[in-house]
Amino acid sequence: MLCYLSAFLVISLNVQKSYSSNIEYDGSVTIRLQHALVASEDPVFTDRGNVTVHSLRLGQATINQRPLSPDEQLQLRDLAAKNHFYQLKSIVTANDGSQKTFLSTVKACMLAESELDDRLSVSIDYMGRVIAVTSIIASKSTCEGAVVSLEKLKHFTTSVYVRHTEPGPIPDTASYIQKLEREREAKEKGEVKDNRSFLAKYWMYIVPLVIIMVVSSATNPDAQQGSQ
Amino acid sequence: MASFQSIMKKYPSLLVILLNFQTLLALYEDQVGKFDWKRSFIGKVKYAHFDASRIIVGTEENIIASLNMKNGNILWRQLMENPKEQQLMLLHSDRDLLSVSGTMNNWFVRTWDHQTGTLLSEWTIFSDKNIPSVFTVEKGTLLHIFPTQNSHLDVVTYNLDGNNQKNTIKIPAPWITDISNCVLSKSYYICISKNDISGQLYYVNILSEKPKVYIKTLHSVLGDTPDLIEILPFEDIFPAFLLSSNGQAKVIHVDEDVVNTKIFKVMPNAVSNHNGEKPFIYQLEPASNPDKLVQIRVKDYATCQDEMATELEYPVGLGAPIIIATATKNTLTDVLLSTTDNAFMLVRLSDGKIMWTREEALSNIIAVEFFELPVSELDASIENEFKASSNSILSMLSHRLNTQAKQLSTLIFGEHPMSSSGLVRDAFGLHKLIVVATSVGKLFAIDTLSGSIVWSYRLPNVKPFSILGEDKILLFAQRTARYAPLPAQCILIANDKYSGNGVIFQFDPITGYSQKGIEKLNYQIAQAIHLPYEDDQHLKPVLMISSTNEVYLYPSCAMGEVYKYTSKLYTYLVDNTGSFKGYSFIHSTKDKLKMTPSWELQLQPAKLVAVKTKHPNERVHSQGRVLPDRSVYYKYVNPNLIAVATVSDDPVHKHVLSVYLIDGVTGLILYATSHKRSRGPIHLVHSENWIVYSYFNERFRRTEFAAAELYEGHVQSNSSVFSSFAVSLLPHVQTQSYILPATPLSVTVTLTERGITNKFLLAGLSGGGVIEIPWLLLQPRLNDIPCSPEESCIPYMPEIPLPSEAVINYNQTIGRIDGIEVAPARLESTSHILVHGIDLFYTKVAPSKTFDMLKEDFDHMMIILVLTGLVISSYLTKYLASKKALKQMWK
């Protein structure tokens, strides 16, 4: 289990590194996290903590979450045992004061099994506007309800990943033209030297010849015997 | 040896050529029309003129065409600009054919040759007035009239004798209260000021030296009428119009100061005909005979007496007709009718026989579904035998004897067709039925073999949904014909024209029979989902979500079945503002489904332009891609993936296209990309583990294709089950983009039954061709892995080659391609393709060639002869050899 988690981490970090300087304007956002620990059609959200992303470009975040109270721990354990969903509401406040609310859902049992180790994926568009905040649990399989001891359900260990919008690919005409250019030059210089050995070059002609010779030599003695 | 060397030199290039062209298929000349058919249409007819043995028509699709009077076939057809922007305003048949088409302030005036449809001349009219205007041709001049309400008439005249001399006059006309209360007849502009008897009649002859406005009270023209009065145009050789009240109309002739009211009353749909010896007036009315629907009444033009009434052999399925044009030749009179369901027909009087009918609704198809045909009766009875339904020994015995007797009779007398239509399933699923829904709400079933219409059904007062700017009707196959004796069942979901609420129509796609007819719902539909679960009747239920987020199930009796799956059921709702919400059904109860929001995306201020999920019937055969080092690169195949494209206006980059891949269960954005200075039209294709989208690059002013492919990596995280909740690795994304040297109108991907066959992209181009592009050409090349023919990888080329052999419709140009629909055949190699636009084109494609089928020129005789020859010769040589051995022994 651990190795997958670390694999996930490595990849996420790589992803971050490669996109880190794409957005045009850097900014910071604060995310207020609220969660619902009772399964209901109209869930009641209670405060879970705050996340401040200081720089969207670098993806650095400070996470401030309070431990769960014994009541909340019980509620979460109950939620996990009954295979319900754990819902997270994130209220994102951008630099300019605009607010957006996002909703995200994970399986409560998966959250409990991971001992409250969840990841927050903050996706931003090309301008640096937050378009989605999603909570995910790094795991290889899902569960259908699980009972986890209460002491493991106290502290959230959350990692925040700011996920940028990649710049789209552009048709690579330059290198193609270079390649054509190279081929043309090679042609002008003369034939491309074939460095393969004689056998490698002409095996398809040699093999049938050898076979024919073997076959004919195998039949010849019989014929000679027959004529005798 | 020299020759060997020369072959050796050619060999590598030959290999490359073979690799590049192996996927291309071209047709031999004698195969034209063998697997494909094309039907051409013209759209709803607006104007029609008789011209010798031809009919010249102008349509609402901004098309002019000439039809053969004998059979209604198209002799020539000219497509003008896009009808969404430009409309045909005038079609005048004189020495040459004159057409005016355009927008609110920009028009093309064109003249055409009657015989060939060749464009003879073209010039444009431009105006800065943003008001609706009308055109007419009178005495060799083109009149262009702009009525300004409560103010004046601007009249621009153009001489049509070659120099197009322009002349502008202004006529004060403060009496124009409403443009719908005005008509233009010959050179007279006629208005009524009010829609009741207290109103006045104003008219002016535009072409007179000094235009004078004549004023009459409606009372003096019509006498006393308490009803609402409407003014309607009337085709005549003199300036005339109709004043209609209470379903009856009077023909009024005006000539300078004289207003001449015809004393007889006609229906508002009347037309006059002056071709014959004696002028007549024709009108349509409901037939007096209850067996017939419509009759044409003929009235004497001069005396207004009823001449005769002819009942038409009017087919039941068609909508209400109106007369478009009439002409008399010798004693025969031809009447052209256009119906509310866009059909166009020629009726010959006096016997009222319908000579031909053109189903022009098919020029505007908005939903397509392919259906497998039922098995023959005999096969069905054999299948039934193995069902547990008959359990007593005696009944089983009698059943067995019965079927065997039938089998014997078919063996002796040959197969008799199951039904009159002969629609029976073939071995390879190559014969299918295509059910199409059109924008006027008419359903058609089309036979894939012949392209003929098997049945049609008109749904009155039905309106399509508007989804991301496109008209759509939903068609879901609830049950295929596989479950004999249960009939196949299909459901159509659309909007009611008046209330805007949903309507559903359930029918048997094979026969067109509907048990319940149109069912009106009392809510608006926001989303409809075709569930993949079958109930005990093998029906796949459809889930409908109302605009108030109430959930309904159809059929509602499938509730028990669906309830079992509610914990695995998710959906999403999209609106044009850019809000994108996911829902689960976790809080549903046994008797009521309930939606609970589970995730949310906020894409504002970007505008959604495309949302694509994978085809529900698609199968991914290969789990990974084999690399040259024999390792496997596993595909990330997420069945819940939604591809979304948005375009946002940007002050710096003008337009920015963003494409997102979103998991439909958790709302996690797996991949996001943006193209700056790029705009629509966007065509998004989503299949297996990849997406391809086309867009217009504003910087280079060209259309580009971009492909993105998702991989899990060299280890598969979970090979048995996929769960969106278990995210152990984010997929690796490979991307690449290409230049497409053409403008695509529609892009789709082939679909085969088991997904073994290679994938082809099919792009309908603006030139009318549908081109197949192998996915191998677009598949992103892996960076650090060599790409050469030995690795069965085509080296990267920035421009997608479009060889003419790859055009699947060869020289059969398809007008204004709207969509390409794909369905798998039961033969793995083959896909059915239906291309629709103004024309309808059907063909079959085999991206990996027909590897599972013998070639049609396969020589069965030859192989039998060779095999028997070999058997005989082996016995012969055995005999001879033993004889020889015996002889040698004796030596």
XYZ file of N, CA, C and O in Angstrom, chain B residues 215-315:
404
model
N -56.583 55.015 -50.306
C -57.107 54.625 -48.992
C -58.553 54.201 -49.142
O -59.347 54.896 -49.778
N -58.874 53.050 -48.613
C -60.264 52.579 -48.621
C -60.565 52.059 -47.219
O -59.661 51.577 -46.517
N -61.807 52.119 -46.815
C -62.142 51.487 -45.533
C -62.382 50.006 -45.796
O -62.850 49.620 -46.877
N -62.023 49.198 -44.827
C -62.260 47.761 -44.989
C -63.749 47.472 -45.092
O -64.161 46.503 -45.725
N -64.534 48.313 -44.464
C -65.978 48.135 -44.497
C -66.507 48.234 -45.924
O -67.337 47.450 -46.361
N -65.950 49.192 -46.680
C -66.431 49.373 -48.050
C -65.993 48.202 -48.932
O -66.586 47.946 -49.970
N -64.929 47.507 -48.545
C -64.441 46.393 -49.358
C -65.142 45.094 -48.987
O -65.568 44.327 -49.842
N -65.250 44.856 -47.699
C -65.711 43.554 -47.236
C -67.175 43.527 -46.817
O -67.775 42.464 -46.781
N -67.719 44.665 -46.487
C -69.041 44.668 -45.862
C -68.890 44.392 -44.381
O -67.798 44.508 -43.834
N -69.968 43.998 -43.753
C -69.920 43.794 -42.309
C -69.345 42.419 -41.954
O -69.811 41.409 -42.459
N -68.290 42.387 -41.142
C -67.781 41.128 -40.592
C -67.366 41.390 -39.153
O -66.604 42.313 -38.894
N -67.873 40.606 -38.246
C -67.469 40.835 -36.853
C -66.098 40.238 -36.524
O -65.508 40.546 -35.503
N -65.585 39.347 -37.412
C -64.386 38.580 -37.054
C -63.108 39.353 -37.321
O -63.101 40.420 -37.926
N -62.015 38.722 -36.903
C -60.675 39.241 -37.127
C -60.349 39.151 -38.624
O -60.689 38.174 -39.281
N -59.711 40.175 -39.141
C -59.383 40.181 -40.577
C -57.885 40.071 -40.729
O -57.107 40.738 -40.046
N -57.491 39.206 -41.647
C -56.069 39.032 -41.931
C -55.836 39.276 -43.400
O -56.697 38.990 -44.233
N -54.667 39.796 -43.723
C -54.318 39.998 -45.123
C -53.301 38.948 -45.522
O -52.361 38.660 -44.786
N -53.571 38.304 -46.667
C -52.696 37.214 -47.112
C -52.338 37.418 -48.577
O -53.125 37.977 -49.340
N -51.162 36.993 -49.008
C -50.800 37.144 -50.427
C -51.592 36.168 -51.302
O -52.036 35.117 -50.831
N -51.764 36.526 -52.559
C -52.476 35.670 -53.499
C -51.775 35.760 -54.856
O -51.613 36.860 -55.394
N -51.331 34.625 -55.359
C -50.638 34.585 -56.651
C -51.662 34.779 -57.768
O -52.621 34.050 -57.871
N -51.447 35.790 -58.584
C -52.380 36.034 -59.677
C -51.650 36.801 -60.763
O -50.523 37.248 -60.545
N -52.301 36.960 -61.915
C -51.626 37.746 -62.942
C -51.905 39.242 -62.763
O -51.254 40.075 -63.363
N -52.907 39.550 -61.974
C -53.178 40.957 -61.637
C -52.774 41.173 -60.178
O -52.698 40.215 -59.429
N -52.560 42.432 -59.798
C -52.285 42.671 -58.369
C -53.495 42.235 -57.535
O -54.609 42.715 -57.778
N -53.271 41.292 -56.628
C -54.394 40.762 -55.854
C -53.909 40.281 -54.504
O -52.721 40.042 -54.310
N -54.832 40.185 -53.580
C -54.512 39.649 -52.259
C -55.765 39.052 -51.665
O -56.855 39.184 -52.228
N -55.602 38.407 -50.537
C -56.746 37.800 -49.873
C -57.006 38.526 -48.573
O -56.070 38.896 -47.861
N -58.261 38.736 -48.281
C -58.622 39.198 -46.944
C -59.358 38.041 -46.287
O -60.393 37.595 -46.774
N -58.766 37.541 -45.240
C -59.313 36.330 -44.645
C -59.946 36.652 -43.306
O -59.411 37.428 -42.515
N -61.094 36.086 -43.085
C -61.708 36.186 -41.758
C -62.492 34.917 -41.518
O -63.173 34.431 -42.433
N -62.339 34.386 -40.350
C -63.098 33.207 -39.959
C -62.881 32.030 -40.914
O -63.805 31.350 -41.301
N -61.652 31.802 -41.342
C -61.337 30.636 -42.157
C -61.761 30.756 -43.611
O -61.565 29.844 -44.401
N -62.362 31.868 -43.973
C -62.770 32.091 -45.357
C -62.058 33.348 -45.842
O -61.726 34.220 -45.055
N -61.819 33.420 -47.136
C -61.100 34.591 -47.629
C -61.756 35.109 -48.894
O -62.434 34.372 -49.600
N -61.561 36.384 -49.138
C -62.070 36.981 -50.362
C -60.900 37.450 -51.192
O -59.931 38.002 -50.650
N -60.979 37.232 -52.489
C -59.929 37.702 -53.375
C -60.235 39.157 -53.723
O -61.344 39.477 -54.146
N -59.277 40.021 -53.525
C -59.449 41.441 -53.833
C -58.465 41.809 -54.928
O -57.259 41.522 -54.795
N -58.928 42.385 -55.976
C -58.047 42.889 -57.020
C -57.965 44.392 -56.903
O -58.967 45.052 -56.690
N -56.777 44.925 -57.076
C -56.658 46.389 -57.061
C -56.023 46.831 -58.371
O -55.156 46.166 -58.916
N -56.510 47.931 -58.887
C -55.915 48.497 -60.088
C -56.121 49.998 -59.989
O -57.240 50.489 -60.142
N -55.074 50.708 -59.720
C -55.158 52.150 -59.449
C -56.271 52.385 -58.436
O -56.228 51.811 -57.366
N -57.260 53.147 -58.823
C -58.276 53.518 -57.831
C -59.350 52.446 -57.641
O -60.140 52.507 -56.723
N -59.358 51.469 -58.543
C -60.456 50.508 -58.534
C -60.139 49.340 -57.604
O -59.084 48.729 -57.719
N -61.018 49.070 -56.688
C -60.883 47.883 -55.859
C -62.002 46.945 -56.250
O -63.169 47.293 -56.198
N -61.606 45.758 -56.694
C -62.592 44.828 -57.201
C -62.630 43.605 -56.300
O -61.681 42.839 -56.235
N -63.703 43.462 -55.579
C -63.830 42.307 -54.687
C -64.535 41.193 -55.423
O -65.598 41.405 -56.001
N -63.904 40.044 -55.419
C -64.566 38.875 -56.013
C -65.661 38.450 -55.053
O -65.416 38.303 -53.848
N -66.795 38.218 -55.578
C -67.924 37.985 -54.693
C -67.862 36.631 -54.011
O -68.445 36.421 -52.986
N -67.087 35.695 -54.552
C -67.091 34.365 -53.940
C -66.076 34.308 -52.800
O -65.158 35.107 -52.718
N -66.269 33.326 -51.975
C -65.358 33.140 -50.848
C -64.492 31.914 -51.116
O -64.982 30.912 -51.620
N -63.245 32.034 -50.811
C -62.330 30.902 -50.990
C -61.653 30.607 -49.650
O -61.740 31.383 -48.722
N -60.975 29.467 -49.585
C -60.201 29.143 -48.386
C -58.908 29.965 -48.424
O -58.423 30.325 -49.495
N -58.313 30.240 -47.278
C -57.091 31.058 -47.278
C -55.918 30.408 -48.003
O -54.926 31.070 -48.260
N -55.988 29.111 -48.329
C -54.860 28.493 -49.013
C -55.059 28.410 -50.525
O -54.433 27.614 -51.204
N -55.954 29.254 -51.078
C -56.294 29.165 -52.505
C -55.185 29.747 -53.372
O -54.443 30.636 -52.969
N -55.075 29.208 -54.590
C -54.164 29.766 -55.592
C -54.909 29.850 -56.918
O -55.886 29.146 -57.136
N -54.413 30.700 -57.800
C -55.061 30.810 -59.112
C -54.174 30.173 -60.163
O -52.973 30.030 -59.983
N -54.795 29.780 -61.256
C -54.059 29.124 -62.338
C -54.584 29.672 -63.651
O -55.756 29.517 -63.982
N -53.707 30.332 -64.395
C -54.112 30.955 -65.646
C -53.543 30.253 -66.862
O -53.611 30.750 -67.951
N -52.947 29.068 -66.668
C -52.286 28.400 -67.784
C -53.259 27.837 -68.808
O -52.986 27.819 -69.985
N -54.355 27.327 -68.317
C -55.263 26.588 -69.186
C -56.104 27.520 -70.052
O -55.878 28.726 -70.122
N -57.069 26.899 -70.705
C -57.962 27.679 -71.558
C -58.774 28.654 -70.726
O -59.064 29.759 -71.125
N -59.131 28.168 -69.587
C -59.999 28.939 -68.712
C -59.290 29.085 -67.367
O -58.751 28.112 -66.856
N -59.194 30.267 -66.793
C -58.525 30.372 -65.490
C -59.366 29.761 -64.365
O -60.591 29.819 -64.399
N -58.645 29.159 -63.402
C -59.319 28.513 -62.273
C -58.689 28.948 -60.965
O -57.579 29.459 -60.941
N -59.415 28.687 -59.912
C -58.850 28.843 -58.564
C -58.880 27.473 -57.903
O -59.871 26.745 -58.012
N -57.756 27.113 -57.287
C -57.670 25.817 -56.607
C -57.553 26.040 -55.116
O -56.881 26.966 -54.691
N -58.211 25.199 -54.382
C -58.022 25.272 -52.942
C -58.141 23.892 -52.324
O -58.773 22.996 -52.866
N -57.486 23.731 -51.176
C -57.524 22.445 -50.480
C -58.539 22.522 -49.362
O -58.671 23.545 -48.700
N -59.261 21.458 -49.187
C -60.181 21.410 -48.052
C -60.306 19.962 -47.559
O -59.940 19.035 -48.288
N -60.788 19.784 -46.353
C -60.961 18.409 -45.860
C -61.958 17.667 -46.744
O -62.956 18.248 -47.191
N -61.681 16.406 -47.007
C -62.527 15.647 -47.917
C -63.898 15.387 -47.298
O -64.029 15.227 -46.088
N -64.916 15.370 -48.161
C -66.257 15.080 -47.654
C -66.429 13.578 -47.442
O -67.188 13.147 -46.587
N -65.689 12.802 -48.224
C -65.722 11.352 -48.069
C -64.886 10.973 -46.852
O -63.716 11.329 -46.767
N -65.449 10.266 -45.872
C -64.669 9.971 -44.647
C -63.439 9.089 -44.895
O -62.530 9.082 -44.084
N -63.393 8.345 -46.002
C -62.244 7.469 -46.261
C -61.027 8.258 -46.730
O -59.896 7.802 -46.597
N -61.282 9.387 -47.348
C -60.176 10.186 -47.883
C -59.921 11.347 -46.933
O -60.765 11.702 -46.115
N -58.765 11.931 -47.041
C -58.415 12.994 -46.102
C -58.582 14.387 -46.702
O -59.105 15.293 -46.078
N -58.103 14.534 -47.937
C -58.012 15.876 -48.517
C -58.671 15.874 -49.886
O -58.586 14.895 -50.629
N -59.316 16.977 -50.220
C -59.780 17.119 -51.592
C -59.375 18.479 -52.134
O -59.161 19.432 -51.384
N -59.234 18.530 -53.445
C -58.921 19.800 -54.096
C -60.206 20.306 -54.752
O -60.834 19.578 -55.524
N -60.572 21.539 -54.415
C -61.765 22.121 -55.042
C -61.307 23.077 -56.128
O -60.381 23.868 -55.926
N -61.941 22.981 -57.265
C -61.594 23.840 -58.398
C -62.749 24.791 -58.623
O -63.903 24.368 -58.675
N -62.435 26.079 -58.713
C -63.488 27.076 -58.930
C -63.187 27.861 -60.184
O -62.020 28.099 -60.516
N -64.225 28.271 -60.830
C -64.067 29.084 -62.021
C -63.594 30.476 -61.593
O -64.149 31.079 -60.682
N -62.566 30.949 -62.266
C -61.975 32.219 -61.858
C -62.924 33.392 -62.115
O -62.995 34.329 -61.331
N -63.642 33.320 -63.228
C -64.485 34.458 -63.610
C -65.808 34.451 -62.852
O -66.206 35.440 -62.252
N -66.454 33.288 -62.839
C -67.811 33.259 -62.274
C -67.823 32.854 -60.813
O -68.832 33.000 -60.148
N -66.712 32.314 -60.346
C -66.584 31.892 -58.953
C -67.474 30.711 -58.612
O -67.743 30.448 -57.452
N -67.942 30.010 -59.615
C -68.763 28.844 -59.326
C -67.875 27.629 -59.084
O -66.784 27.521 -59.636
N -68.386 26.701 -58.258
C -67.642 25.449 -58.037
C -67.617 24.672 -59.336
O -68.666 24.436 -59.953
N -66.442 24.297 -59.769
C -66.305 23.542 -61.004
C -66.359 22.052 -60.672
O -67.126 21.305 -61.216
N -65.467 21.653 -59.778
C -65.462 20.249 -59.333
C -64.644 20.138 -58.054
O -63.909 21.049 -57.688
N -64.756 18.974 -57.422
C -63.928 18.698 -56.243
C -63.331 17.309 -56.426
O -64.053 16.366 -56.741
N -62.006 17.210 -56.308
C -61.336 15.927 -56.509
C -60.756 15.453 -55.199
O -60.002 16.175 -54.547
N -61.110 14.245 -54.842
C -60.539 13.676 -53.624
C -59.173 13.083 -53.945
O -59.000 12.429 -54.962
N -58.222 13.371 -53.096
C -56.858 12.886 -53.337
C -56.640 11.548 -52.647
O -57.245 11.269 -51.619
N -55.768 10.760 -53.230
C -55.340 9.511 -52.573
C -54.268 9.898 -51.554
O -53.107 9.528 -51.676
N -54.646 10.671 -50.567
C -53.648 11.248 -49.678
C -53.200 10.237 -48.634
O -54.017 9.673 -47.916
N -51.904 9.962 -48.557
C -51.448 8.963 -47.581
C -51.671 9.421 -46.140
O -51.630 10.616 -45.849
